[in-house]
Coordinates of N, CA and C and ligand atoms in Angstrom, one line a residue:
M784 N 110.2 81.0 104.1 CA 109.5 81.9 104.9 C 108.1 82.1 104.4
L785 N 107.2 82.2 105.3 CA 105.8 82.5 105.0 C 105.6 84.0 105.2
T786 N 105.2 84.7 104.2 CA 105.3 86.1 104.2 C 103.9 86.9 104.3
R787 N 102.8 86.2 104.1 CA 101.6 86.9 104.2 C 100.4 85.9 104.3
I788 N 99.2 86.4 104.7 CA 98.0 85.6 104.5 C 97.6 85.8 103.0
D789 N 97.8 84.8 102.2 CA 97.4 84.9 100.8 C 95.9 85.0 100.6
H790 N 95.2 84.0 101.2 CA 93.8 84.1 101.2 C 93.1 83.3 102.3
I791 N 91.9 83.5 102.5 CA 91.0 82.7 103.3 C 90.0 82.1 102.4
G792 N 89.9 80.7 102.4 CA 89.0 80.0 101.6 C 87.6 79.8 102.3
I793 N 86.6 80.2 101.6 CA 85.2 80.1 102.2 C 84.3 79.2 101.3
A794 N 83.8 78.2 101.9 CA 82.9 77.2 101.2 C 81.5 77.8 101.1
C795 N 81.0 77.8 99.9 CA 79.6 78.2 99.7 C 78.9 77.3 98.7
R796 N 77.6 77.3 98.8 CA 76.8 76.5 97.9 C 76.5 77.2 96.6
D797 N 76.4 78.5 96.6 CA 76.0 79.3 95.4 C 77.0 80.4 95.3
L798 N 78.0 80.3 94.4 CA 79.1 81.2 94.2 C 78.5 82.6 93.9
D799 N 77.5 82.7 93.0 CA 77.0 84.0 92.6 C 76.3 84.7 93.8
A800 N 75.6 84.0 94.6 CA 75.0 84.6 95.8 C 76.1 85.0 96.8
A801 N 77.1 84.3 97.0 CA 78.2 84.7 97.9 C 78.9 85.9 97.4
I802 N 79.2 86.0 96.1 CA 79.8 87.2 95.5 C 78.9 88.4 95.8
A803 N 77.6 88.2 95.6 CA 76.7 89.3 95.8 C 76.7 89.8 97.3
F804 N 76.8 88.8 98.2 CA 76.8 89.2 99.6 C 78.0 90.0 99.9
Y805 N 79.2 89.6 99.4 CA 80.5 90.3 99.8 C 80.5 91.7 99.1
R806 N 79.8 91.8 97.9 CA 79.8 93.1 97.3 C 78.8 94.1 98.1
R807 N 77.7 93.5 98.4 CA 76.6 94.3 99.0 C 77.0 94.7 100.4
T808 N 77.7 93.8 101.2 CA 78.0 94.1 102.6 C 79.3 94.8 102.8
Y809 N 80.3 94.5 102.0 CA 81.6 95.1 102.2 C 82.1 96.0 101.1
G810 N 81.5 95.8 99.9 CA 82.0 96.5 98.7 C 83.1 95.8 98.0
F811 N 83.4 94.6 98.4 CA 84.5 93.8 97.7 C 84.0 93.3 96.3
T812 N 84.9 93.4 95.4 CA 84.6 93.0 94.0 C 85.5 91.8 93.5
V813 N 85.0 91.2 92.5 CA 85.8 90.0 92.0 C 87.0 90.4 91.2
A814 N 88.2 90.0 91.6 CA 89.4 90.2 90.8 C 89.6 89.2 89.8
H815 N 89.1 88.0 90.1 CA 89.3 86.8 89.2 C 88.4 85.7 89.5
E816 N 87.9 85.0 88.4 CA 87.1 83.8 88.6 C 87.7 82.7 87.7
E817 N 87.6 81.5 88.2 CA 88.1 80.4 87.4 C 87.5 79.1 87.9
I818 N 87.5 78.0 87.1 CA 87.2 76.7 87.5 C 88.5 75.9 87.5
N819 N 88.7 75.2 88.7 CA 89.8 74.3 88.8 C 89.3 72.9 88.9
E820 N 89.3 72.2 87.8 CA 88.7 70.8 87.7 C 89.4 69.8 88.6
E821 N 90.7 70.0 88.7 CA 91.5 69.0 89.6 C 91.0 69.1 91.0
Q822 N 90.8 70.4 91.5 CA 90.3 70.6 92.9 C 88.8 70.5 93.0
G823 N 88.1 70.5 91.9 CA 86.6 70.3 92.0 C 85.9 71.6 92.5
V824 N 86.5 72.8 92.1 CA 85.9 74.0 92.5 C 85.7 75.0 91.4
R825 N 84.6 75.8 91.6 CA 84.4 77.0 90.8 C 84.7 78.1 91.9
E826 N 85.5 79.1 91.5 CA 86.0 80.0 92.6 C 86.1 81.4 92.1
A827 N 85.9 82.3 93.1 CA 86.1 83.7 92.8 C 87.1 84.3 93.9
M828 N 88.1 85.1 93.4 CA 89.0 85.7 94.3 C 88.6 87.2 94.4
L829 N 88.4 87.6 95.7 CA 88.1 89.0 96.0 C 89.4 89.7 96.6
K830 N 90.0 90.6 95.9 CA 91.3 91.1 96.4 C 91.0 92.1 97.5
I831 N 91.7 91.9 98.6 CA 91.5 92.8 99.8 C 92.6 93.8 99.8
N832 N 93.8 93.4 99.6 CA 94.9 94.4 99.5 C 96.2 93.8 98.8
E833 N 97.0 94.7 98.4 CA 98.3 94.3 97.9 C 99.3 94.2 99.1
T834 N 100.4 93.5 98.9 CA 101.3 93.4 100.0 C 102.7 93.8 99.6
D835 N 103.6 94.1 100.5 CA 104.9 94.6 100.2 C 105.7 93.6 99.4
G836 N 105.5 92.3 99.7 CA 106.3 91.2 99.0 C 105.9 91.0 97.6
G837 N 105.0 91.8 97.0 CA 104.7 91.6 95.6 C 103.4 90.7 95.5
G838 N 102.9 90.1 96.6 CA 101.7 89.3 96.5 C 100.5 90.2 96.9
A839 N 99.4 89.5 97.2 CA 98.2 90.2 97.6 C 97.5 89.3 98.6
S840 N 96.4 89.8 99.2 CA 95.6 89.0 100.1 C 94.2 89.0 99.5
Y841 N 93.5 87.9 99.6 CA 92.2 87.7 99.0 C 91.3 86.9 99.9
L842 N 90.0 87.1 99.6 CA 89.0 86.0 100.0 C 88.8 85.1 98.8
Q843 N 88.8 83.9 99.1 CA 88.5 82.9 98.0 C 87.2 82.2 98.2
L844 N 86.2 82.5 97.4 CA 84.9 81.9 97.5 C 84.9 80.6 96.7
L845 N 84.5 79.5 97.3 CA 84.6 78.2 96.7 C 83.2 77.5 96.6
E846 N 82.8 77.2 95.4 CA 81.6 76.4 95.2 C 82.0 75.0 94.5
P847 N 81.5 73.9 95.1 CA 82.0 72.6 94.5 C 81.4 72.4 93.1
T848 N 82.2 71.7 92.3 CA 81.7 71.3 90.9 C 81.3 69.9 90.8
R849 N 81.6 69.1 91.9 CA 81.2 67.7 91.9 C 81.1 67.2 93.3
P850 N 80.2 66.2 93.5 CA 79.9 65.8 94.9 C 81.0 65.1 95.6
D851 N 82.0 64.6 94.9 CA 83.1 63.9 95.6 C 84.3 64.8 95.9
S852 N 84.1 66.1 95.7 CA 85.2 67.1 95.9 C 85.4 67.4 97.4
A853 N 86.5 68.0 97.7 CA 86.8 68.3 99.1 C 85.8 69.3 99.6
V854 N 85.4 70.3 98.8 CA 84.5 71.4 99.3 C 83.1 70.8 99.4
A855 N 82.7 69.9 98.5 CA 81.4 69.3 98.6 C 81.2 68.5 99.9
K856 N 82.3 67.7 100.2 CA 82.3 66.9 101.4 C 82.2 67.8 102.7
F857 N 83.0 68.9 102.6 CA 83.0 69.9 103.7 C 81.6 70.5 103.9
L858 N 81.0 70.9 102.9 CA 79.6 71.5 102.9 C 78.6 70.5 103.5
E859 N 78.7 69.3 103.1 CA 77.8 68.3 103.6 C 77.9 68.1 105.1
K860 N 79.1 68.2 105.6 CA 79.4 67.9 107.0 C 79.1 69.2 107.9
N861 N 79.6 70.3 107.3 CA 79.7 71.5 108.2 C 78.7 72.6 107.7
G862 N 78.2 72.6 106.5 CA 77.5 73.7 106.0 C 78.5 74.8 105.5
E863 N 78.0 75.9 105.1 CA 78.9 77.0 104.6 C 79.7 77.6 105.7
G864 N 80.9 78.1 105.3 CA 81.8 78.7 106.3 C 83.2 78.7 105.9
V865 N 84.1 79.0 106.8 CA 85.6 79.1 106.5 C 86.1 77.7 106.2
H866 N 86.7 77.4 105.1 CA 87.2 76.1 104.7 C 88.7 76.0 104.9
H867 N 89.5 77.0 104.6 CA 90.9 76.9 104.8 C 91.6 78.3 104.9
I868 N 92.8 78.3 105.4 CA 93.6 79.5 105.4 C 94.8 79.2 104.5
A869 N 95.3 80.2 103.8 CA 96.4 80.0 102.9 C 97.5 81.0 103.2
F870 N 98.8 80.5 103.5 CA 99.9 81.4 103.7 C 100.7 81.5 102.4
G871 N 101.2 82.7 102.1 CA 102.0 82.9 100.9 C 103.5 82.8 101.2
T872 N 104.2 82.3 100.2 CA 105.6 82.1 100.3 C 106.2 82.2 98.9
A873 N 107.5 82.5 98.8 CA 108.2 82.5 97.5 C 108.7 81.1 97.2
D874 N 108.6 80.1 98.0 CA 109.1 78.8 97.8 C 108.3 77.7 98.4
V875 N 107.2 77.4 97.7 CA 106.2 76.5 98.3 C 106.8 75.1 98.6
A876 N 107.6 74.6 97.6 CA 108.2 73.2 97.8 C 109.1 73.2 99.0
G877 N 109.9 74.2 99.1 CA 110.9 74.3 100.3 C 110.2 74.4 101.6
E878 N 109.2 75.3 101.7 CA 108.4 75.4 102.9 C 107.7 74.1 103.3
A879 N 107.1 73.4 102.2 CA 106.4 72.2 102.5 C 107.4 71.1 103.1
A880 N 108.6 71.1 102.5 CA 109.6 70.1 103.0 C 110.0 70.4 104.4
A881 N 110.2 71.7 104.7 CA 110.6 72.1 106.1 C 109.5 71.7 107.1
I882 N 108.2 72.0 106.7 CA 107.1 71.7 107.6 C 106.9 70.2 107.7
A883 N 107.1 69.5 106.7 CA 107.0 68.0 106.8 C 108.0 67.5 107.8
D884 N 109.2 68.1 107.8 CA 110.2 67.6 108.8 C 109.8 67.8 110.2
T885 N 108.8 68.7 110.5 CA 108.3 68.9 111.8 C 107.2 67.9 112.2
G886 N 106.8 67.0 111.3 CA 105.9 65.9 111.6 C 104.5 66.2 111.1
V887 N 104.3 67.4 110.4 CA 102.9 67.7 109.9 C 102.8 67.0 108.5
R888 N 101.6 66.4 108.3 CA 101.4 65.8 106.9 C 101.2 66.8 105.9
V889 N 102.0 66.7 104.8 CA 101.8 67.5 103.6 C 101.0 66.7 102.6
L890 N 99.9 67.2 102.0 CA 99.0 66.3 101.3 C 99.5 66.0 99.9
Y891 N 100.4 66.8 99.3 CA 100.9 66.5 97.9 C 102.4 66.3 97.9
D892 N 102.9 65.3 97.1 CA 104.3 65.1 97.0 C 105.0 66.3 96.3
T893 N 104.3 66.8 95.3 CA 104.8 68.0 94.6 C 103.6 69.0 94.5
P894 N 103.9 70.3 94.5 CA 102.8 71.3 94.5 C 102.0 71.1 93.2
R895 N 100.7 71.5 93.3 CA 99.8 71.4 92.2 C 99.4 72.9 91.8
R896 N 98.6 72.9 90.7 CA 98.2 74.2 90.2 C 97.0 74.8 91.0
G897 N 97.3 76.1 91.4 CA 96.2 76.8 92.1 C 95.8 78.0 91.3
T898 N 95.0 78.8 91.9 CA 94.4 80.0 91.2 C 95.5 80.8 90.5
L899 N 95.1 81.3 89.4 CA 96.0 82.3 88.6 C 97.4 81.7 88.3
G900 N 97.4 80.4 88.2 CA 98.7 79.8 87.9 C 99.7 79.7 89.1
S901 N 99.1 79.9 90.3 CA 100.0 79.7 91.5 C 100.3 78.2 91.7
Q902 N 101.2 78.0 92.6 CA 101.6 76.6 93.0 C 101.1 76.4 94.4
I903 N 100.4 75.3 94.7 CA 99.8 75.2 96.0 C 100.1 73.8 96.6
T904 N 100.1 73.7 97.9 CA 99.9 72.4 98.6 C 99.1 72.6 99.9
F905 N 98.8 71.5 100.5 CA 97.9 71.6 101.7 C 98.6 70.8 102.8
L906 N 98.3 71.3 104.1 CA 98.7 70.6 105.3 C 97.5 70.0 105.9
H907 N 97.6 68.8 106.4 CA 96.4 68.1 106.9 C 95.8 68.8 108.1
P908 N 94.5 69.0 108.1 CA 93.9 69.8 109.2 C 94.0 69.1 110.6
K909 N 94.1 67.8 110.6 CA 94.3 67.1 111.9 C 95.6 67.3 112.5
D910 N 96.6 67.7 111.7 CA 97.9 68.0 112.3 C 98.1 69.5 112.5
C911 N 97.1 70.3 112.2 CA 97.2 71.8 112.3 C 96.0 72.4 113.2
G912 N 95.7 71.7 114.3 CA 94.7 72.2 115.2 C 93.4 72.4 114.6
G913 N 93.0 71.5 113.6 CA 91.7 71.5 113.0 C 91.6 72.5 111.9
V914 N 92.7 73.1 111.4 CA 92.6 74.1 110.4 C 93.3 73.6 109.1
L915 N 92.5 73.4 108.0 CA 93.1 73.0 106.8 C 93.9 74.2 106.3
T916 N 95.2 74.0 106.0 CA 96.2 75.0 105.8 C 96.8 74.8 104.4
E917 N 96.8 75.9 103.6 CA 97.3 75.8 102.3 C 98.6 76.7 102.2
L918 N 99.6 76.3 101.4 CA 100.8 77.1 101.1 C 100.7 77.5 99.7
V919 N 100.9 78.7 99.4 CA 100.8 79.3 98.0 C 102.0 80.0 97.6
Q920 N 102.5 79.7 96.4 CA 103.5 80.5 95.7 C 102.9 81.2 94.6
A921 N 102.8 82.5 94.6 CA 102.2 83.2 93.5 C 103.0 83.0 92.2
P922 N 102.3 83.2 91.1 CA 103.1 83.0 89.8 C 104.1 84.2 89.7
S923 N 105.2 83.9 89.0 CA 106.1 85.0 88.7 C 105.5 86.1 87.9
P924 N 105.9 87.4 88.1 CA 105.2 88.4 87.4 C 105.4 88.1 85.9
G925 N 104.3 88.4 85.1 CA 104.3 88.2 83.7 C 103.8 86.8 83.3
T926 N 103.6 85.9 84.2 CA 103.2 84.6 83.8 C 101.7 84.4 84.2
H927 N 101.0 85.4 84.6 CA 99.5 85.3 84.9 C 98.8 84.7 83.7
S928 N 97.8 83.8 83.9 CA 97.0 83.4 82.8 C 95.8 84.3 82.7
Ligands
LIG1252 C1 88.0 67.9 106.4 N1 88.3 68.1 107.7 C2 88.5 69.3 107.9 C3 88.4 70.0 106.7 N2 88.1 69.1 105.7 N3 88.8 70.0 109.0 C4 89.0 71.3 109.0 N4 88.9 72.0 107.8 C5 88.6 71.4 106.6 N5 88.4 72.1 105.5 C6 88.3 67.0 108.7 C7 87.0 66.3 108.7 O1 86.0 66.9 109.5 C8 87.4 64.9 109.2 O2 87.4 65.0 110.6 C9 88.8 64.7 108.7 O3 89.3 66.0 108.4 C10 88.8 63.9 107.4 O4 87.9 64.5 106.5 P1 86.9 63.8 105.5 O5 85.7 64.6 105.4 O6 86.9 62.3 105.8 O7 87.6 64.0 104.1 P2 89.0 63.4 103.5 O8 89.8 62.8 104.5 O9 88.6 62.7 102.3 O10 89.6 64.9 103.0 C11 90.1 65.8 103.9 C12 91.3 66.5 103.2 C13 90.8 67.0 101.8 C14 91.7 67.7 104.1 C15 92.4 65.5 103.0 O11 89.7 67.9 102.0 C16 91.8 67.6 101.0 O12 92.6 66.9 100.3 N6 91.9 69.0 101.0 C17 92.9 69.7 100.2 C18 92.3 70.1 98.8 C19 91.2 71.1 98.9 O13 90.6 71.4 100.0 N7 90.8 71.7 97.8 C20 89.7 72.8 97.7 C21 90.3 74.1 97.7 P3 86.8 63.8 111.6 O14 85.4 63.7 111.2 O15 87.6 62.6 111.2 O16 87.1 64.3 113.0 S1 91.1 74.5 96.2 C22 92.1 75.9 96.4 O17 92.1 76.4 97.6 C23 92.7 76.4 95.3 C24 92.5 75.9 94.0 C25 93.6 77.6 95.5 O18 93.7 78.2 96.6 O19 94.3 78.0 94.5
LIG1253 CO1 92.8 78.1 98.5

């Protein structure tokens, strides 16, 4: 079961400038920042709200760390803007397998490491109406890095 919008991923060229925009305009502040070398991003999570299922909803601001990364390619083609949506689940592998059975391409054979020790996978945007879609399993309580 997908139980929440975990985050909306937004591609930006300058993470610090994007953070400043969201603070100045909406009053959102950074809950967490990290570099994910595997994904080629420097990112900031702005927490919007907690959810009943124990998770939370965020904006995820993404700046590429290398030119061959997914976000760098996206920026080159589209400029800054919404890059992906992410649905939260308690069982990312199970959800991914069930969705794959419907004919949608799942990009990873096994989930990879996401923000804050979460487990993530992606669905191909061409199979999802043009929307790059991520599935996220939040880390168990007490295992936050
Ligand atoms: C590419 N396309 C997109 C898209 N990226 N469509 C909608 N939204 C996007 N974000 C379209 C693109 O316009 C092309 O359409 C087609 O897909 C192929 O794209 P490409 O530029 O040739 O690039 P590919 O095929 O090399 O890579 C596309 C995929 C790649 C989606 C496979 O970006 C990927 O593996 N993404 C998953 C990983 C990721 O995005 N990581 C960054 C976030 P036309 O021109 O053929 O019509 S990391 C994150 O969210 C973390 C860590 C977290 O949440 O914890
Ligand atoms: Co994401």
